[in-house]
Coordinates of C-alpha atoms and ligand atoms in Angstrom, one line a residue:
M14 CA 47.5 73.6 73.5
E15 CA 51.0 73.9 75.1
N16 CA 51.9 75.6 78.4
L17 CA 52.6 79.3 78.2
F18 CA 54.8 81.6 80.3
F19 CA 54.5 85.4 80.6
G20 CA 57.4 87.9 80.9
L21 CA 56.3 91.5 81.3
D22 CA 58.6 94.5 81.2
L23 CA 57.5 97.9 82.4
S24 CA 60.2 100.1 80.9
T25 CA 60.5 103.9 80.3
Q26 CA 58.6 104.2 77.1
Q27 CA 56.3 101.2 77.0
L28 CA 54.9 98.2 78.7
K29 CA 56.0 95.0 76.9
L30 CA 55.0 91.4 77.1
T31 CA 56.9 88.4 75.9
V32 CA 55.1 85.0 75.8
V33 CA 57.1 81.8 75.5
D34 CA 56.0 78.2 75.2
E35 CA 57.6 75.3 77.1
N36 CA 60.4 75.0 74.6
S37 CA 61.3 78.6 75.4
K38 CA 60.2 79.7 72.0
V39 CA 58.8 83.2 71.8
I40 CA 55.3 82.9 70.5
L41 CA 54.1 86.4 71.0
E42 CA 55.4 89.9 71.7
E43 CA 53.0 92.7 72.4
S44 CA 53.4 96.2 73.8
V45 CA 51.7 99.4 74.8
N46 CA 53.6 102.6 74.0
F47 CA 52.8 105.3 76.6
D48 CA 53.1 108.4 74.4
K49 CA 51.2 107.0 71.5
E50 CA 48.5 104.8 73.1
L51 CA 47.9 106.7 76.3
P52 CA 48.3 110.3 75.2
E53 CA 45.9 111.6 77.9
Y54 CA 48.7 111.3 80.4
G55 CA 50.8 113.8 78.5
T56 CA 54.2 112.1 78.6
K57 CA 57.1 112.6 76.2
N58 CA 59.2 109.4 75.8
G59 CA 57.2 108.0 78.7
V60 CA 58.0 110.7 81.3
I61 CA 57.1 114.2 82.4
A62 CA 60.2 116.3 82.8
N63 CA 60.2 119.3 85.0
G64 CA 63.9 120.4 85.2
N65 CA 65.7 117.6 86.9
I66 CA 62.5 116.1 88.3
I67 CA 61.5 113.3 86.0
T68 CA 58.4 111.3 86.8
S69 CA 55.8 109.1 85.2
P70 CA 52.1 109.1 86.1
T71 CA 51.6 106.0 88.2
L72 CA 48.1 105.6 86.9
M73 CA 49.4 105.6 83.3
W74 CA 51.3 102.4 84.1
V75 CA 48.0 100.9 85.5
A76 CA 46.2 102.0 82.4
A77 CA 48.9 100.3 80.3
V78 CA 48.2 97.0 82.0
D79 CA 44.5 97.4 81.2
R80 CA 45.3 98.3 77.6
L81 CA 47.7 95.4 77.1
F82 CA 45.3 92.8 78.4
T83 CA 42.4 94.2 76.5
K84 CA 44.5 93.9 73.3
L85 CA 45.2 90.3 74.0
Q86 CA 41.6 89.6 74.9
S87 CA 40.4 91.1 71.7
V88 CA 42.4 88.6 69.6
G89 CA 41.1 85.7 71.8
F90 CA 44.4 85.0 73.6
P91 CA 44.1 81.7 75.5
F92 CA 44.9 83.0 79.0
R93 CA 44.0 79.7 80.6
Y94 CA 47.2 78.1 79.3
V95 CA 49.5 80.5 81.1
K96 CA 51.3 78.6 83.8
A97 CA 53.5 81.3 85.3
V98 CA 54.1 85.0 85.2
S99 CA 57.2 87.0 86.0
G100 CA 58.4 90.4 84.9
A101 CA 60.8 93.2 85.0
G102 CA 60.7 97.0 85.5
Q103 CA 62.8 100.0 85.0
Q104 CA 65.1 100.1 88.0
H105 CA 64.9 102.6 90.8
G106 CA 61.5 104.1 90.0
S107 CA 59.0 104.0 93.0
V108 CA 55.3 103.8 93.6
Y109 CA 53.5 105.0 96.8
W110 CA 50.4 103.1 97.8
R111 CA 48.0 105.1 99.9
N112 CA 46.6 103.8 103.2
N113 CA 43.8 101.2 102.5
A114 CA 45.1 100.4 99.0
A115 CA 45.8 96.8 100.1
N116 CA 42.1 96.4 100.9
I117 CA 41.1 97.8 97.5
L118 CA 43.6 95.5 95.7
A119 CA 42.2 92.5 97.4
N120 CA 38.6 93.3 96.4
L121 CA 38.8 94.3 92.8
D122 CA 35.6 94.0 90.7
P123 CA 36.4 92.1 87.5
S124 CA 33.8 93.9 85.6
Q125 CA 35.7 97.2 85.8
S126 CA 39.2 98.3 84.7
L127 CA 42.1 98.5 87.1
V128 CA 42.6 102.2 86.4
T129 CA 39.1 103.1 87.5
Q130 CA 39.4 101.1 90.7
L131 CA 42.9 102.1 91.6
S132 CA 42.6 105.8 90.9
N133 CA 42.6 106.8 94.6
C134 CA 45.2 104.3 95.6
F135 CA 48.4 106.4 95.3
S136 CA 49.6 109.0 97.8
I137 CA 52.1 110.3 95.2
L138 CA 50.6 110.5 91.8
D139 CA 53.8 110.9 89.7
S140 CA 56.3 108.2 90.3
P141 CA 60.0 109.3 90.4
T142 CA 61.9 107.5 87.7
W143 CA 65.4 106.5 87.0
Q144 CA 66.0 109.6 84.9
D145 CA 65.3 111.9 87.9
S146 CA 68.4 113.7 89.3
S147 CA 66.8 116.0 91.8
T148 CA 68.1 114.5 95.1
T149 CA 71.8 115.5 95.2
Q150 CA 71.3 116.9 98.7
E151 CA 69.8 113.6 100.0
C152 CA 72.7 111.7 98.4
R153 CA 75.3 113.7 100.2
Q154 CA 73.4 113.3 103.5
L155 CA 73.1 109.6 103.1
E156 CA 76.8 109.2 102.3
S157 CA 77.7 111.2 105.4
I158 CA 75.8 108.7 107.6
V159 CA 78.3 106.0 106.6
S160 CA 81.4 108.1 106.4
G161 CA 81.5 108.8 102.7
P162 CA 80.7 107.5 99.2
E163 CA 83.3 104.7 99.3
M164 CA 81.7 103.2 102.4
L165 CA 78.2 103.4 101.0
A166 CA 79.4 101.7 97.9
K167 CA 81.0 98.9 99.9
L168 CA 77.8 98.3 101.7
T169 CA 75.1 98.8 99.1
G170 CA 77.0 98.3 95.9
S171 CA 76.9 101.9 94.8
K172 CA 77.7 105.4 96.2
A173 CA 74.6 107.6 96.5
Y174 CA 73.0 108.3 93.1
E175 CA 70.2 110.7 92.6
R176 CA 67.9 108.1 91.0
F177 CA 68.4 105.4 93.6
T178 CA 65.2 104.9 95.5
G179 CA 66.4 105.5 99.1
N180 CA 67.3 109.1 98.1
Q181 CA 64.0 109.6 96.3
I182 CA 62.2 108.3 99.4
A183 CA 64.2 110.6 101.6
K184 CA 63.2 113.6 99.5
I185 CA 59.5 112.7 100.0
Y186 CA 60.1 112.0 103.7
R187 CA 61.6 115.4 104.3
H188 CA 59.6 117.6 101.9
N189 CA 56.2 115.9 101.6
R190 CA 55.7 114.3 105.0
Q191 CA 51.9 114.3 104.7
A192 CA 52.1 112.1 101.6
Y193 CA 54.7 109.9 103.2
D194 CA 52.5 109.4 106.3
E195 CA 49.6 108.5 104.1
T196 CA 51.7 105.8 102.4
E197 CA 51.2 102.2 103.6
R198 CA 53.6 100.6 101.1
I199 CA 56.4 101.7 98.8
S200 CA 57.0 99.5 95.7
L201 CA 59.6 99.6 93.0
V202 CA 58.3 99.6 89.5
S203 CA 58.9 95.8 89.2
S204 CA 57.2 94.9 92.5
F205 CA 54.4 97.3 91.7
L206 CA 53.7 95.4 88.5
A207 CA 53.8 92.1 90.4
T208 CA 51.4 93.5 93.0
L209 CA 48.8 94.1 90.3
F210 CA 48.9 90.4 89.3
L211 CA 49.0 89.1 92.9
G212 CA 46.2 91.3 94.2
K213 CA 48.4 91.9 97.3
Y214 CA 51.8 93.6 97.9
A215 CA 54.7 91.8 96.3
Q216 CA 58.1 91.9 98.0
I217 CA 61.1 93.7 96.3
D218 CA 63.5 91.2 94.7
V219 CA 67.2 91.6 95.6
S220 CA 68.3 92.5 92.1
D221 CA 66.1 95.5 92.1
G222 CA 66.6 96.2 95.8
S223 CA 70.3 96.7 95.2
G224 CA 69.4 99.8 93.2
M225 CA 68.1 101.7 96.2
N226 CA 71.2 102.5 98.4
L227 CA 69.4 100.7 101.2
L228 CA 70.2 97.0 100.8
N229 CA 73.3 95.3 102.2
I230 CA 74.4 93.4 99.1
Y231 CA 76.1 90.7 101.1
T232 CA 73.4 89.8 103.7
K233 CA 70.7 90.9 101.2
E234 CA 68.8 92.6 104.1
W235 CA 67.9 96.2 104.5
D236 CA 70.5 98.2 106.4
N237 CA 68.8 99.8 109.5
R238 CA 70.9 103.0 109.6
L239 CA 70.2 103.7 105.9
L240 CA 66.5 102.9 106.4
E241 CA 66.3 105.2 109.3
A242 CA 68.1 108.0 107.5
C243 CA 65.9 107.8 104.4
G244 CA 62.4 107.3 105.9
G245 CA 62.6 107.0 109.7
S246 CA 61.6 103.9 111.7
E247 CA 58.5 103.3 109.6
L248 CA 60.4 102.7 106.4
R249 CA 61.0 99.0 107.0
Q250 CA 57.4 98.3 107.2
K251 CA 56.5 100.4 104.2
L252 CA 59.0 98.5 102.1
G253 CA 58.4 95.0 103.3
E254 CA 61.3 92.5 103.6
P255 CA 63.4 91.9 100.4
E256 CA 62.9 88.6 98.6
K257 CA 66.1 86.7 98.3
D258 CA 64.7 83.6 96.4
G259 CA 64.2 84.6 92.8
F260 CA 62.5 81.3 92.0
K261 CA 60.0 81.6 94.9
I262 CA 56.3 81.2 94.0
I263 CA 55.1 84.4 95.7
G264 CA 51.4 83.5 95.1
K265 CA 48.8 82.6 92.5
I266 CA 47.3 85.1 90.1
S267 CA 44.5 87.2 91.6
E268 CA 40.8 86.5 91.3
Y269 CA 40.6 89.7 89.2
F270 CA 42.7 88.3 86.4
I271 CA 41.1 84.9 86.7
K272 CA 37.6 86.3 86.4
R273 CA 38.2 89.1 83.9
Y274 CA 40.6 87.4 81.5
G275 CA 40.2 83.7 82.2
F276 CA 43.6 82.8 83.7
D277 CA 43.8 79.5 85.4
C278 CA 43.5 79.7 89.2
E279 CA 46.8 77.7 89.5
C280 CA 48.8 80.3 87.5
M281 CA 51.9 81.2 89.5
I282 CA 53.5 84.5 90.1
L283 CA 57.3 84.8 90.5
P284 CA 59.2 87.8 91.9
F285 CA 59.6 90.5 89.3
M286 CA 63.1 91.9 88.8
G287 CA 65.1 95.0 87.7
D288 CA 65.1 95.2 83.9
N289 CA 68.9 95.0 83.5
P290 CA 69.3 91.9 85.7
S291 CA 66.3 90.3 84.0
S292 CA 67.9 90.8 80.6
L293 CA 70.9 88.9 81.7
L294 CA 68.7 85.8 82.4
S295 CA 67.8 85.7 78.7
L296 CA 71.5 85.2 77.6
R297 CA 73.8 82.3 77.8
L298 CA 77.0 84.1 78.8
E299 CA 80.5 82.9 78.6
S300 CA 83.6 84.1 80.3
G301 CA 84.8 87.3 78.7
D302 CA 81.4 88.4 77.5
I303 CA 80.3 92.0 78.0
V304 CA 76.6 92.8 77.6
I305 CA 75.8 96.3 76.3
S306 CA 72.2 97.4 76.4
L307 CA 71.3 100.2 74.0
G308 CA 67.8 101.0 75.3
T309 CA 66.4 104.3 76.5
S310 CA 69.4 104.1 78.9
D311 CA 72.7 102.6 77.8
T312 CA 74.1 100.0 80.2
V313 CA 77.2 97.8 80.4
L314 CA 76.7 94.6 82.3
L315 CA 79.2 92.1 83.5
L316 CA 78.8 89.0 85.7
T317 CA 81.2 88.5 88.5
N318 CA 81.6 86.0 91.3
Q319 CA 82.9 88.5 93.8
A320 CA 81.3 91.8 94.6
D321 CA 84.0 94.5 94.5
P322 CA 82.0 97.7 94.6
N323 CA 83.6 101.1 93.7
T324 CA 82.3 104.6 93.2
E325 CA 82.2 104.6 89.4
S326 CA 79.9 101.6 88.8
H327 CA 77.1 99.7 90.4
T328 CA 77.2 96.2 91.9
L329 CA 73.8 94.5 91.9
C330 CA 72.7 91.2 93.4
H331 CA 71.9 88.6 90.8
P332 CA 68.2 87.8 90.5
I333 CA 68.4 84.0 90.8
D334 CA 72.0 83.1 91.7
P335 CA 73.0 84.0 95.3
N336 CA 76.7 83.5 94.5
T337 CA 76.9 85.9 91.5
Y338 CA 76.8 89.7 91.3
I339 CA 76.3 92.0 88.4
S340 CA 78.7 95.0 87.7
M341 CA 76.8 97.7 85.8
L342 CA 77.6 101.1 84.2
C343 CA 74.5 103.2 83.4
Y344 CA 74.3 106.2 81.0
K345 CA 71.3 108.4 80.8
N346 CA 72.3 109.8 77.4
G347 CA 71.5 106.7 75.5
S348 CA 68.9 106.3 72.7
L349 CA 67.1 109.6 73.3
T350 CA 70.3 111.6 72.9
R351 CA 71.1 109.6 69.7
E352 CA 67.6 110.3 68.5
Y353 CA 68.2 114.0 69.1
I354 CA 71.4 114.0 67.0
R355 CA 69.5 112.0 64.3
D356 CA 66.7 114.6 64.3
V357 CA 69.1 117.5 64.0
Y358 CA 71.6 116.1 61.5
A359 CA 69.9 113.2 59.8
N360 CA 66.4 114.5 59.0
K361 CA 64.8 112.4 61.8
S362 CA 65.6 109.2 59.9
W363 CA 67.8 106.2 61.1
N364 CA 68.4 105.4 57.4
K365 CA 69.8 108.9 56.8
F366 CA 71.8 108.6 60.0
N367 CA 73.3 105.3 58.8
E368 CA 74.1 106.8 55.4
I369 CA 76.1 109.5 57.2
L370 CA 77.9 106.7 59.2
L371 CA 78.7 104.9 56.0
S372 CA 80.1 108.1 54.5
Y373 CA 82.8 108.2 57.3
P374 CA 84.3 104.8 57.2
H375 CA 87.2 105.8 59.5
P376 CA 87.2 107.9 62.7
H377 CA 88.5 111.5 62.5
E378 CA 91.1 111.3 65.2
N379 CA 91.2 115.0 65.8
K380 CA 87.4 115.4 66.4
I381 CA 85.8 114.4 69.7
G382 CA 82.4 115.3 71.0
F383 CA 80.6 114.9 74.4
Y384 CA 76.8 114.6 74.2
F385 CA 75.3 115.0 77.7
R386 CA 71.9 116.4 76.6
I387 CA 70.5 115.5 80.0
Q388 CA 72.5 115.3 83.2
E389 CA 74.7 112.3 82.9
I390 CA 75.4 109.8 85.6
T391 CA 79.0 108.8 84.8
P392 CA 80.6 111.3 84.4
F393 CA 78.3 113.7 86.3
A394 CA 78.4 116.1 83.4
H395 CA 75.9 118.0 81.2
G396 CA 75.9 119.8 77.9
I397 CA 77.1 119.2 74.4
H398 CA 80.8 119.9 73.9
R399 CA 82.8 119.5 70.7
F400 CA 86.6 119.6 70.3
V401 CA 88.8 119.8 67.2
N402 CA 92.5 119.3 67.8
Q403 CA 91.6 119.6 71.5
E404 CA 90.2 123.1 71.0
L405 CA 86.6 123.7 72.0
V406 CA 84.5 124.6 69.0
E407 CA 80.9 125.5 68.5
E408 CA 80.4 123.0 65.7
F409 CA 82.3 120.7 63.5
D410 CA 83.2 122.0 60.0
D411 CA 81.2 119.1 58.7
P412 CA 78.2 119.0 61.1
K413 CA 77.1 115.6 59.9
Y414 CA 80.1 114.2 61.7
N415 CA 78.1 114.5 64.9
A416 CA 76.3 111.3 64.0
R417 CA 79.6 109.4 64.1
A418 CA 81.0 111.4 66.9
I419 CA 78.2 110.7 69.4
L420 CA 78.6 107.0 69.0
E421 CA 82.4 107.1 69.3
S422 CA 82.1 109.2 72.4
Q423 CA 79.5 107.0 74.0
F424 CA 81.4 103.8 73.3
M425 CA 84.8 105.2 74.3
S426 CA 83.4 106.2 77.6
M427 CA 82.1 102.6 78.0
R428 CA 85.4 101.1 77.0
I429 CA 87.5 103.2 79.4
R430 CA 85.3 102.3 82.3
T431 CA 84.8 98.7 81.3
E432 CA 88.6 98.3 81.2
K433 CA 88.7 99.4 84.9
L434 CA 85.9 97.0 85.9
M435 CA 87.5 94.0 84.2
S436 CA 91.0 94.9 85.5
D437 CA 93.3 92.3 84.0
K438 CA 90.5 90.1 82.6
E439 CA 90.3 90.0 78.8
W440 CA 87.1 90.8 77.0
K441 CA 86.2 88.5 74.2
R442 CA 82.8 89.4 72.9
I443 CA 80.1 92.0 73.2
I444 CA 76.5 91.0 73.2
A445 CA 74.3 93.9 72.2
I446 CA 70.6 94.2 73.4
G447 CA 68.0 96.9 73.6
G448 CA 66.2 99.0 70.9
A449 CA 69.3 100.5 69.2
S450 CA 71.0 97.0 68.8
E451 CA 68.7 96.6 65.8
N452 CA 70.9 99.1 64.0
T453 CA 73.9 97.2 62.5
E454 CA 75.7 100.5 61.5
I455 CA 75.7 101.5 65.2
L456 CA 77.1 98.1 66.2
K457 CA 79.9 98.5 63.6
V458 CA 81.2 101.5 65.5
L459 CA 80.8 99.6 68.8
T460 CA 82.9 96.7 67.5
D461 CA 85.7 99.0 66.2
V462 CA 85.9 100.9 69.5
F463 CA 86.2 97.8 71.7
G464 CA 88.1 95.7 69.1
V465 CA 86.0 92.6 69.6
D466 CA 83.1 90.9 67.8
V467 CA 79.6 92.1 68.5
W468 CA 76.8 89.6 68.7
R469 CA 73.1 90.4 68.8
Y470 CA 70.2 88.9 70.5
S471 CA 67.5 87.7 68.1
G472 CA 64.3 88.9 69.9
K473 CA 62.9 92.3 70.5
N474 CA 62.9 92.5 74.3
S475 CA 65.5 90.8 76.4
A476 CA 64.2 91.9 79.8
G477 CA 60.7 90.4 79.1
Y478 CA 62.3 87.3 77.6
G479 CA 64.5 86.8 80.7
A480 CA 61.4 87.1 82.9
A481 CA 59.4 84.6 80.8
L482 CA 62.3 82.1 81.0
K483 CA 62.4 82.4 84.7
A484 CA 58.7 81.6 84.8
L485 CA 59.4 78.6 82.6
M486 CA 62.4 77.5 84.7
T487 CA 60.4 77.6 87.9
T488 CA 57.6 75.5 86.5
F489 CA 59.9 72.8 85.3
R490 CA 62.7 73.1 87.9
N491 CA 61.7 70.0 89.7
A492 CA 61.3 68.1 86.4
N493 CA 65.0 68.9 85.6
S494 CA 64.1 70.7 82.4
S495 CA 66.2 73.7 81.4
S496 CA 65.3 76.5 79.0
S497 CA 67.3 77.0 75.8
M498 CA 67.9 80.7 76.1
S499 CA 68.0 83.2 73.3
D500 CA 69.7 82.7 69.9
L501 CA 72.7 85.0 69.3
F502 CA 74.1 86.0 66.0
M503 CA 77.5 87.5 65.2
I504 CA 76.8 90.8 63.6
A505 CA 80.0 92.9 63.4
D506 CA 83.7 92.3 63.6
P507 CA 86.3 95.0 64.1
S508 CA 88.5 96.7 61.6
S509 CA 91.9 96.6 63.3
E510 CA 92.8 99.8 61.5
N511 CA 89.9 101.7 63.2
T512 CA 90.5 100.0 66.6
L513 CA 94.1 101.3 66.6
I514 CA 92.9 104.8 65.9
Y515 CA 90.4 104.6 68.8
E516 CA 93.1 103.2 71.1
R517 CA 95.2 106.4 70.3
M518 CA 92.1 108.5 71.0
L519 CA 91.3 107.1 74.4
N520 CA 93.9 109.1 76.3
I521 CA 92.9 112.4 74.7
Y522 CA 89.2 111.5 75.3
Q523 CA 89.9 111.2 79.0
Q524 CA 91.7 114.5 79.2
L525 CA 88.9 116.3 77.3
E526 CA 86.3 114.7 79.6
L527 CA 88.0 116.2 82.6
R528 CA 87.9 119.6 80.8
V529 CA 84.2 119.1 80.3
L530 CA 83.7 118.3 83.9
N531 CA 85.7 121.4 85.0
H532 CA 83.8 123.5 82.6
N533 CA 80.5 122.2 84.1
Q534 CA 81.7 123.3 87.5
I535 CA 82.3 126.9 86.5
Ligands
ADP11 P1 63.2 100.7 76.8 O1 64.3 101.4 77.5 O2 61.9 101.4 76.8 O3 63.1 99.2 77.0 P2 64.1 99.9 74.1 O4 65.2 99.0 74.5 O5 62.9 99.4 73.4 O6 63.7 100.9 75.3 O7 64.8 101.0 73.1 C1 64.0 102.1 72.6 C2 64.9 103.0 71.8 O8 65.5 102.2 70.8 C3 64.2 104.1 71.2 O9 64.3 105.3 72.0 C4 65.0 104.3 69.8 O10 65.8 105.5 69.8 C5 66.0 103.1 69.8 N1 65.9 102.5 68.5 C6 65.0 101.8 67.9 N2 65.3 101.4 66.6 C7 66.5 102.0 66.4 C8 67.4 102.0 65.2 N3 67.1 101.4 64.1 N4 68.5 102.7 65.3 C9 68.9 103.3 66.5 N5 68.1 103.3 67.6 C10 66.9 102.7 67.5
XUL12 C1 69.9 101.3 85.6 C2 69.0 102.4 85.1 C3 68.3 102.2 83.8 C4 66.9 101.7 84.0 C5 66.2 101.7 82.6 O1 70.5 101.7 86.7 O2 68.8 103.4 85.7 O3 69.0 101.3 83.0 O4 66.8 100.4 84.6 O5 65.0 101.1 82.6

């Protein structure tokens, strides 16, 4: 039997696993969907929403690991061939380990599930997630410490954002001090998952650490002033030091996994990463490539040699290359808002949704909508707003047009902001990843808005695949073997007629977006 490599991905709606062999071929993809397979935790789309407080039960994530491995065991998966494990997690989310949890982690009984044994290990039971936007006050306070949003962005790669972990920690530090004091360690979702496999606390990798508003993205160390502001002098110890070496073997798999599932005792654990950075590891990128992820969130990802942070995007450290940075735009109204429009106007069916798209082969230049069903990040707006000939309307005269209008609106916003990020550089190709990239009709609108070809990744889960490739690369790094990365296929090329229409619409779109923002402030 060949050598196998695991890439896990703890995302918003599911825990996913990608297994590759030593030729980087995907031999298995498995997942646990939180709503469907762990209904006892009461999540909808993986989270519990209470106004702008959006959390996931930490124990549900633990139970998902139990469930995933039980599934693999029940089909006789040969765990003993797994040489290395890495993984990814939704960015920004945080886990609060209660005092004495390290001791429990180190002494797990392999005859019992993780969820039974870890049930008392968390001082905060519901982990804040990337969808949370309840920390505006903490954000403004943090920015004032370093004389404003621009300075915070220059230092940490981003101005203060509600979902960024430093601000989430500050909220707990100020409003739930008892729980904070009972916390011995704070993990990100990625380092939390790594911790379960190590049986001891895993460090936070710099790609995920740069989504916290706490890390100096140049020195890749925590910034003392920011730590102090968010969690006092104890925060450094609670976080542990960031891990700069993405290829470091951070330990061997724990006794628990060896005894319960039959892993080899030499199986290595590598740092787990943020899901967006991890996805980039799965792709062989060329100059002029833009990666657009259409998952629960939508993100635009660009590689850059120089960090040039601004207040409209994020600059993240690269998970394995110390000389590269990632520029990222992130939208909360991604797949779930598209699903909402599908449910209202297309009978809950992607086929029907696509039929509607096909019935409008060209954009209607005079119709523009904004679909911020939940509080958006960029722009910081909410609500659904439709305009016909620049007049605000309740609904389009042909309501089905919403199916096309939402895509146009999402992609025009990306194009306007990507143009700013790339300044004078030319974009040549879009690589689409994430759940909605399965839908070719959606990608046809994307290609028309940007005016370049769209390529698609062939597998299901790019973040898990990127992590599995890292595990493979580490194992063979000394043997000079490199992985082959994912196959990409060209899937859509632009209609120049449509691209010209969108180019005319971009200006009006920006003016209307300002009106939406002003309207939100009333
Ligand atoms: P995660 O953020 O959990 O990693 P995925 O990348 O797996 O999410 O994306 C999940 C989303 O993909 C779902 O919420 C769903 O709306 C979307 N999706 C899946 N199939 C399609 C499709 N055929 N058309 C449009 N969207 C789709
Ligand atoms: C990125 C972000 C989301 C999550 C989704 O900043 O908030 O893309 O990483 O898992």
